[in-house]
C-alpha cells in the first residue's frame, strides 16, 4: 500500500502516519523528521534547511526532491510506505509522480486530515509548550498555516483530480481518527 498523508500542521497526520504504518507494516517516511535529523547532524543539507525551518518556511523544492529521490531509487519503499510531510508543493507532487513512473510504481491513496484553523492554532501552541520545538512558537505556527494554505493546499486538488483523494475528519480523538483511516483503507 503506497500512501500520502496530507493535512495542515497540527492536524495529527504525523502521529496517525506512524500508527497506520506500524499497523500495516509499511515504511513511514517523514521529511520533517529527516530534515531535523540532518540539522542535528550538521550535514550540508541540514545546514541549508535550518533557516527555512526555523521560520516555518518550506525548504526549497530541489533539496527535498533530491532527498526523496534517493529513497525511491534505493528500493527502500518497494514494500509499501506512507509519505508524511511530502509532497508539500505542486512541483514536489509532479516530481513524485515522475519518480514513481520511472520506478513503475504509483500512489494508491492520498489521505487528507481535515481540522479547523482554530483547533490547529490551539494544538500547535499546546505542542510548542510541551516539546519546545523551535518552529512551534505562535507566530511561526501562524506562518506555517499560511504557508500550508498558499503552497500545500493546492496539492489536495491535484490528488482529487487523480481520483485518489480521501478526506478523514481529524477533529476527533486520536483513536477514532485512527479507526476512520483504517476503514477507508479496507
Ligand atoms: P514537519 O515536521 O512535516 O511539520 O516539517 C517541519 C519543517 O520541515 C517544515 O516547516 C518545513 O520547513 C520543512 N519541511 C518538511 N517537509 C518539507 C517539504 N516536503 N518541503 C519543504 N519543506 C519541508
PDB file of C-alpha atoms and ligand atoms in Angstrom:
ATOM      1  CA  UNK A   1       0.000   0.000   0.000  1.00  0.00           C
ATOM      2  CA  UNK A   2       1.505   3.330  -1.109  1.00  0.00           C
ATOM      3  CA  UNK A   3       0.031   6.304   0.716  1.00  0.00           C
ATOM      4  CA  UNK A   4       0.446  10.036   1.157  1.00  0.00           C
ATOM      5  CA  UNK A   5      -0.888  11.755   4.286  1.00  0.00           C
ATOM      6  CA  UNK A   6      -1.953  15.366   3.854  1.00  0.00           C
ATOM      7  CA  UNK A   7      -3.175  17.941   6.310  1.00  0.00           C
ATOM      8  CA  UNK A   8      -2.313  21.264   7.894  1.00  0.00           C
ATOM      9  CA  UNK A   9       0.360  21.497  10.586  1.00  0.00           C
ATOM     10  CA  UNK A  10      -1.155  20.211  13.817  1.00  0.00           C
ATOM     11  CA  UNK A  11      -3.718  18.026  12.042  1.00  0.00           C
ATOM     12  CA  UNK A  12      -2.261  14.937  13.690  1.00  0.00           C
ATOM     13  CA  UNK A  13      -1.046  13.459  10.427  1.00  0.00           C
ATOM     14  CA  UNK A  14       2.416  12.662  11.824  1.00  0.00           C
ATOM     15  CA  UNK A  15       1.004  10.720  14.778  1.00  0.00           C
ATOM     16  CA  UNK A  16      -1.513   8.897  12.609  1.00  0.00           C
ATOM     17  CA  UNK A  17       1.074   8.148   9.918  1.00  0.00           C
ATOM     18  CA  UNK A  18       3.290   6.428  12.493  1.00  0.00           C
ATOM     19  CA  UNK A  19       0.390   4.349  13.842  1.00  0.00           C
ATOM     20  CA  UNK A  20      -1.008   3.360  10.461  1.00  0.00           C
ATOM     21  CA  UNK A  21       2.439   2.451   9.107  1.00  0.00           C
ATOM     22  CA  UNK A  22       3.025   0.228  12.118  1.00  0.00           C
ATOM     23  CA  UNK A  23      -0.374  -1.434  11.755  1.00  0.00           C
ATOM     24  CA  UNK A  24       0.132  -2.132   8.039  1.00  0.00           C
ATOM     25  CA  UNK A  25       3.834  -2.970   8.493  1.00  0.00           C
ATOM     26  CA  UNK A  26       4.930  -0.452   5.876  1.00  0.00           C
ATOM     27  CA  UNK A  27       7.601   2.264   5.936  1.00  0.00           C
ATOM     28  CA  UNK A  28       6.823   5.658   7.485  1.00  0.00           C
ATOM     29  CA  UNK A  29       8.763   8.432   5.802  1.00  0.00           C
ATOM     30  CA  UNK A  30       8.577  11.911   7.315  1.00  0.00           C
ATOM     31  CA  UNK A  31      10.521  14.634   5.511  1.00  0.00           C
ATOM     32  CA  UNK A  32      10.273  16.795   8.675  1.00  0.00           C
ATOM     33  CA  UNK A  33      11.989  14.027  10.698  1.00  0.00           C
ATOM     34  CA  UNK A  34      14.626  13.517   8.003  1.00  0.00           C
ATOM     35  CA  UNK A  35      15.351  17.253   7.930  1.00  0.00           C
ATOM     36  CA  UNK A  36      15.520  17.575  11.735  1.00  0.00           C
ATOM     37  CA  UNK A  37      17.989  14.677  11.754  1.00  0.00           C
ATOM     38  CA  UNK A  38      20.090  16.383   9.048  1.00  0.00           C
ATOM     39  CA  UNK A  39      20.079  19.631  11.060  1.00  0.00           C
ATOM     40  CA  UNK A  40      21.133  17.770  14.207  1.00  0.00           C
ATOM     41  CA  UNK A  41      23.988  16.059  12.387  1.00  0.00           C
ATOM     42  CA  UNK A  42      25.032  19.293  10.692  1.00  0.00           C
ATOM     43  CA  UNK A  43      25.061  17.764   7.189  1.00  0.00           C
ATOM     44  CA  UNK A  44      25.262  20.097   4.154  1.00  0.00           C
ATOM     45  CA  UNK A  45      21.512  19.584   3.620  1.00  0.00           C
ATOM     46  CA  UNK A  46      20.796  20.279   7.294  1.00  0.00           C
ATOM     47  CA  UNK A  47      22.811  23.480   7.223  1.00  0.00           C
ATOM     48  CA  UNK A  48      20.891  24.716   4.182  1.00  0.00           C
ATOM     49  CA  UNK A  49      17.477  23.700   5.575  1.00  0.00           C
ATOM     50  CA  UNK A  50      17.766  25.055   9.107  1.00  0.00           C
ATOM     51  CA  UNK A  51      16.987  28.729   8.483  1.00  0.00           C
ATOM     52  CA  UNK A  52      13.839  27.904   6.493  1.00  0.00           C
ATOM     53  CA  UNK A  53      12.588  25.505   9.147  1.00  0.00           C
ATOM     54  CA  UNK A  54      13.077  27.985  11.976  1.00  0.00           C
ATOM     55  CA  UNK A  55      10.847  30.479  10.186  1.00  0.00           C
ATOM     56  CA  UNK A  56       8.225  27.903   9.278  1.00  0.00           C
ATOM     57  CA  UNK A  57       9.019  28.355   5.577  1.00  0.00           C
ATOM     58  CA  UNK A  58       9.329  25.481   3.167  1.00  0.00           C
ATOM     59  CA  UNK A  59      12.790  24.168   2.357  1.00  0.00           C
ATOM     60  CA  UNK A  60      13.448  24.679  -1.404  1.00  0.00           C
ATOM     61  CA  UNK A  61      11.944  22.000  -3.641  1.00  0.00           C
ATOM     62  CA  UNK A  62      15.220  20.855  -5.200  1.00  0.00           C
ATOM     63  CA  UNK A  63      16.689  19.932  -1.797  1.00  0.00           C
ATOM     64  CA  UNK A  64      13.620  17.974  -0.733  1.00  0.00           C
ATOM     65  CA  UNK A  65      13.084  16.265  -4.075  1.00  0.00           C
ATOM     66  CA  UNK A  66      16.709  15.036  -4.095  1.00  0.00           C
ATOM     67  CA  UNK A  67      16.240  13.627  -0.601  1.00  0.00           C
ATOM     68  CA  UNK A  68      13.086  11.697  -1.570  1.00  0.00           C
ATOM     69  CA  UNK A  69      14.512  10.546  -4.876  1.00  0.00           C
ATOM     70  CA  UNK A  70      17.323   8.805  -3.017  1.00  0.00           C
ATOM     71  CA  UNK A  71      14.729   6.862  -1.038  1.00  0.00           C
ATOM     72  CA  UNK A  72      12.597   5.934  -4.033  1.00  0.00           C
ATOM     73  CA  UNK A  73      15.522   4.760  -6.160  1.00  0.00           C
ATOM     74  CA  UNK A  74      17.201   2.847  -3.314  1.00  0.00           C
ATOM     75  CA  UNK A  75      14.257   0.443  -3.178  1.00  0.00           C
ATOM     76  CA  UNK A  76      13.560   1.226   0.492  1.00  0.00           C
ATOM     77  CA  UNK A  77       9.933   1.934  -0.366  1.00  0.00           C
ATOM     78  CA  UNK A  78       9.273  -1.143  -2.504  1.00  0.00           C
ATOM     79  CA  UNK A  79       7.080  -2.895   0.063  1.00  0.00           C
ATOM     80  CA  UNK A  80       4.727  -0.006   0.719  1.00  0.00           C
ATOM     81  CA  UNK A  81       5.009   3.310   2.532  1.00  0.00           C
ATOM     82  CA  UNK A  82       3.343   6.364   3.988  1.00  0.00           C
ATOM     83  CA  UNK A  83       4.768   9.707   2.951  1.00  0.00           C
ATOM     84  CA  UNK A  84       4.227  12.209   5.750  1.00  0.00           C
ATOM     85  CA  UNK A  85       5.003  15.865   5.011  1.00  0.00           C
ATOM     86  CA  UNK A  86       5.804  15.274   1.351  1.00  0.00           C
ATOM     87  CA  UNK A  87       4.770  16.444  -1.188  1.00  0.00           C
ATOM     88  CA  UNK A  88       4.107  19.972   0.028  1.00  0.00           C
ATOM     89  CA  UNK A  89       4.091  21.878  -3.258  1.00  0.00           C
ATOM     90  CA  UNK A  90       2.778  21.216  -6.755  1.00  0.00           C
ATOM     91  CA  UNK A  91       6.335  20.831  -8.185  1.00  0.00           C
ATOM     92  CA  UNK A  92       7.040  18.230  -5.471  1.00  0.00           C
ATOM     93  CA  UNK A  93       3.827  16.347  -6.330  1.00  0.00           C
ATOM     94  CA  UNK A  94       4.717  16.378 -10.034  1.00  0.00           C
ATOM     95  CA  UNK A  95       8.278  15.176  -9.367  1.00  0.00           C
ATOM     96  CA  UNK A  96       6.953  12.389  -7.196  1.00  0.00           C
ATOM     97  CA  UNK A  97       4.670  11.262  -9.980  1.00  0.00           C
ATOM     98  CA  UNK A  98       7.623  11.196 -12.417  1.00  0.00           C
ATOM     99  CA  UNK A  99       9.824   9.305  -9.948  1.00  0.00           C
ATOM    100  CA  UNK A 100       7.114   6.685  -9.480  1.00  0.00           C
ATOM    101  CA  UNK A 101       6.501   6.376 -13.198  1.00  0.00           C
ATOM    102  CA  UNK A 102      10.198   5.664 -13.743  1.00  0.00           C
ATOM    103  CA  UNK A 103      10.167   3.102 -10.938  1.00  0.00           C
ATOM    104  CA  UNK A 104       6.939   1.511 -12.196  1.00  0.00           C
ATOM    105  CA  UNK A 105       5.019   2.253  -9.040  1.00  0.00           C
ATOM    106  CA  UNK A 106       2.142   4.564  -8.066  1.00  0.00           C
ATOM    107  CA  UNK A 107       0.256   6.003  -5.144  1.00  0.00           C
ATOM    108  CA  UNK A 108      -2.839   4.131  -4.013  1.00  0.00           C
ATOM    109  CA  UNK A 109      -4.379   6.874  -1.885  1.00  0.00           C
ATOM    110  CA  UNK A 110      -3.867  10.377  -0.533  1.00  0.00           C
ATOM    111  CA  UNK A 111      -5.499  10.778   2.882  1.00  0.00           C
ATOM    112  CA  UNK A 112      -6.391  14.338   3.898  1.00  0.00           C
ATOM    113  CA  UNK A 113      -6.973  15.004   7.601  1.00  0.00           C
ATOM    114  CA  UNK A 114      -9.330  17.949   7.971  1.00  0.00           C
ATOM    115  CA  UNK A 115      -9.151  20.221  11.053  1.00  0.00           C
ATOM    116  CA  UNK A 116     -10.460  23.785  11.569  1.00  0.00           C
ATOM    117  CA  UNK A 117      -7.983  26.694  11.790  1.00  0.00           C
ATOM    118  CA  UNK A 118      -8.957  27.496  15.390  1.00  0.00           C
ATOM    119  CA  UNK A 119      -8.270  23.946  16.518  1.00  0.00           C
ATOM    120  CA  UNK A 120      -4.948  23.922  14.641  1.00  0.00           C
ATOM    121  CA  UNK A 121      -3.612  27.049  16.387  1.00  0.00           C
ATOM    122  CA  UNK A 122      -4.705  25.627  19.741  1.00  0.00           C
ATOM    123  CA  UNK A 123      -2.939  22.309  19.081  1.00  0.00           C
ATOM    124  CA  UNK A 124       0.276  23.854  17.777  1.00  0.00           C
ATOM    125  CA  UNK A 125       0.535  26.158  20.777  1.00  0.00           C
ATOM    126  CA  UNK A 126      -0.011  23.191  23.095  1.00  0.00           C
ATOM    127  CA  UNK A 127       2.700  21.214  21.315  1.00  0.00           C
ATOM    128  CA  UNK A 128       5.093  24.183  21.497  1.00  0.00           C
ATOM    129  CA  UNK A 129       4.718  24.281  25.254  1.00  0.00           C
ATOM    130  CA  UNK A 130       5.200  20.527  25.634  1.00  0.00           C
ATOM    131  CA  UNK A 131       8.047  19.898  23.217  1.00  0.00           C
ATOM    132  CA  UNK A 132       9.749  23.253  22.889  1.00  0.00           C
ATOM    133  CA  UNK A 133      10.058  22.821  19.124  1.00  0.00           C
ATOM    134  CA  UNK A 134      11.871  25.864  17.695  1.00  0.00           C
ATOM    135  CA  UNK A 135       9.378  26.073  14.833  1.00  0.00           C
ATOM    136  CA  UNK A 136       6.307  25.972  17.094  1.00  0.00           C
ATOM    137  CA  UNK A 137       6.017  29.467  18.583  1.00  0.00           C
ATOM    138  CA  UNK A 138       2.643  31.051  17.873  1.00  0.00           C
ATOM    139  CA  UNK A 139       3.953  33.439  15.214  1.00  0.00           C
ATOM    140  CA  UNK A 140       5.751  30.612  13.433  1.00  0.00           C
ATOM    141  CA  UNK A 141       2.675  28.389  13.803  1.00  0.00           C
ATOM    142  CA  UNK A 142       0.538  31.002  12.072  1.00  0.00           C
ATOM    143  CA  UNK A 143       3.130  31.334   9.347  1.00  0.00           C
ATOM    144  CA  UNK A 144       3.214  27.570   8.853  1.00  0.00           C
ATOM    145  CA  UNK A 145      -0.557  27.573   8.461  1.00  0.00           C
ATOM    146  CA  UNK A 146      -0.333  30.404   5.930  1.00  0.00           C
ATOM    147  CA  UNK A 147       2.410  28.561   4.024  1.00  0.00           C
ATOM    148  CA  UNK A 148       0.230  25.438   4.076  1.00  0.00           C
ATOM    149  CA  UNK A 149      -2.737  27.310   2.628  1.00  0.00           C
ATOM    150  CA  UNK A 150      -0.702  29.026  -0.042  1.00  0.00           C
ATOM    151  CA  UNK A 151       1.706  26.306  -1.130  1.00  0.00           C
ATOM    152  CA  UNK A 152       0.415  22.949   0.065  1.00  0.00           C
ATOM    153  CA  UNK A 153      -3.395  23.144  -0.103  1.00  0.00           C
ATOM    154  CA  UNK A 154      -3.297  23.166  -3.955  1.00  0.00           C
ATOM    155  CA  UNK A 155      -1.985  19.594  -3.942  1.00  0.00           C
ATOM    156  CA  UNK A 156      -5.281  18.484  -2.422  1.00  0.00           C
ATOM    157  CA  UNK A 157      -6.903  19.335  -5.763  1.00  0.00           C
ATOM    158  CA  UNK A 158      -4.016  17.722  -7.612  1.00  0.00           C
ATOM    159  CA  UNK A 159      -4.806  14.377  -5.927  1.00  0.00           C
ATOM    160  CA  UNK A 160      -8.558  14.921  -6.192  1.00  0.00           C
ATOM    161  CA  UNK A 161      -8.154  15.189  -9.958  1.00  0.00           C
ATOM    162  CA  UNK A 162      -6.161  11.956  -9.922  1.00  0.00           C
ATOM    163  CA  UNK A 163      -9.144  10.373  -8.099  1.00  0.00           C
ATOM    164  CA  UNK A 164      -7.074   9.123  -5.166  1.00  0.00           C
ATOM    165  CA  UNK A 165      -8.046  11.706  -2.513  1.00  0.00           C
ATOM    166  CA  UNK A 166      -9.968  10.644   0.593  1.00  0.00           C
ATOM    167  CA  UNK A 167     -10.877  13.068   3.392  1.00  0.00           C
ATOM    168  CA  UNK A 168     -10.954  11.965   7.015  1.00  0.00           C
ATOM    169  CA  UNK A 169     -12.227  14.238   9.785  1.00  0.00           C
ATOM    170  CA  UNK A 170      -9.223  14.910  12.016  1.00  0.00           C
ATOM    171  CA  UNK A 171     -11.140  16.668  14.779  1.00  0.00           C
ATOM    172  CA  UNK A 172     -11.837  13.666  16.951  1.00  0.00           C
ATOM    173  CA  UNK A 173      -9.944  11.539  19.462  1.00  0.00           C
ATOM    174  CA  UNK A 174      -6.700  10.001  18.231  1.00  0.00           C
ATOM    175  CA  UNK A 175      -8.235   6.520  18.381  1.00  0.00           C
ATOM    176  CA  UNK A 176     -11.334   7.484  16.410  1.00  0.00           C
ATOM    177  CA  UNK A 177      -9.274   9.179  13.704  1.00  0.00           C
ATOM    178  CA  UNK A 178      -7.047   6.088  13.534  1.00  0.00           C
ATOM    179  CA  UNK A 179     -10.099   3.825  13.113  1.00  0.00           C
ATOM    180  CA  UNK A 180     -11.566   6.106  10.452  1.00  0.00           C
ATOM    181  CA  UNK A 181      -8.323   5.974   8.474  1.00  0.00           C
ATOM    182  CA  UNK A 182      -8.122   2.175   8.664  1.00  0.00           C
ATOM    183  CA  UNK A 183     -11.714   1.990   7.473  1.00  0.00           C
ATOM    184  CA  UNK A 184     -11.028   3.963   4.300  1.00  0.00           C
ATOM    185  CA  UNK A 185      -8.026   1.736   3.623  1.00  0.00           C
ATOM    186  CA  UNK A 186     -10.013  -1.506   3.863  1.00  0.00           C
TER     187      UNK A 186
HETATM  188  P1  LIG B   1       7.014  18.858   9.563  1.00  0.00           P
HETATM  189  O1  LIG B   1       7.632  18.105  10.683  1.00  0.00           O
HETATM  190  O2  LIG B   1       6.485  17.974   8.450  1.00  0.00           O
HETATM  191  O3  LIG B   1       5.974  19.844  10.019  1.00  0.00           O
HETATM  192  O4  LIG B   1       8.190  19.717   8.884  1.00  0.00           O
HETATM  193  C1  LIG B   1       8.922  20.666   9.598  1.00  0.00           C
HETATM  194  C2  LIG B   1       9.569  21.667   8.642  1.00  0.00           C
HETATM  195  O5  LIG B   1      10.440  20.994   7.733  1.00  0.00           O
HETATM  196  C3  LIG B   1       8.592  22.415   7.740  1.00  0.00           C
HETATM  197  O6  LIG B   1       8.041  23.548   8.384  1.00  0.00           O
HETATM  198  C4  LIG B   1       9.493  22.807   6.575  1.00  0.00           C
HETATM  199  O7  LIG B   1      10.350  23.877   6.924  1.00  0.00           O
HETATM  200  C5  LIG B   1      10.362  21.568   6.438  1.00  0.00           C
HETATM  201  N1  LIG B   1       9.777  20.574   5.509  1.00  0.00           N
HETATM  202  C6  LIG B   1       9.342  19.322   5.817  1.00  0.00           C
HETATM  203  N2  LIG B   1       8.882  18.686   4.728  1.00  0.00           N
HETATM  204  C7  LIG B   1       9.036  19.561   3.700  1.00  0.00           C
HETATM  205  C8  LIG B   1       8.719  19.511   2.306  1.00  0.00           C
HETATM  206  N3  LIG B   1       8.145  18.434   1.742  1.00  0.00           N
HETATM  207  N4  LIG B   1       9.015  20.602   1.561  1.00  0.00           N
HETATM  208  C9  LIG B   1       9.590  21.695   2.087  1.00  0.00           C
HETATM  209  N5  LIG B   1       9.886  21.807   3.394  1.00  0.00           N
HETATM  210  C10 LIG B   1       9.617  20.764   4.194  1.00  0.00           C
END
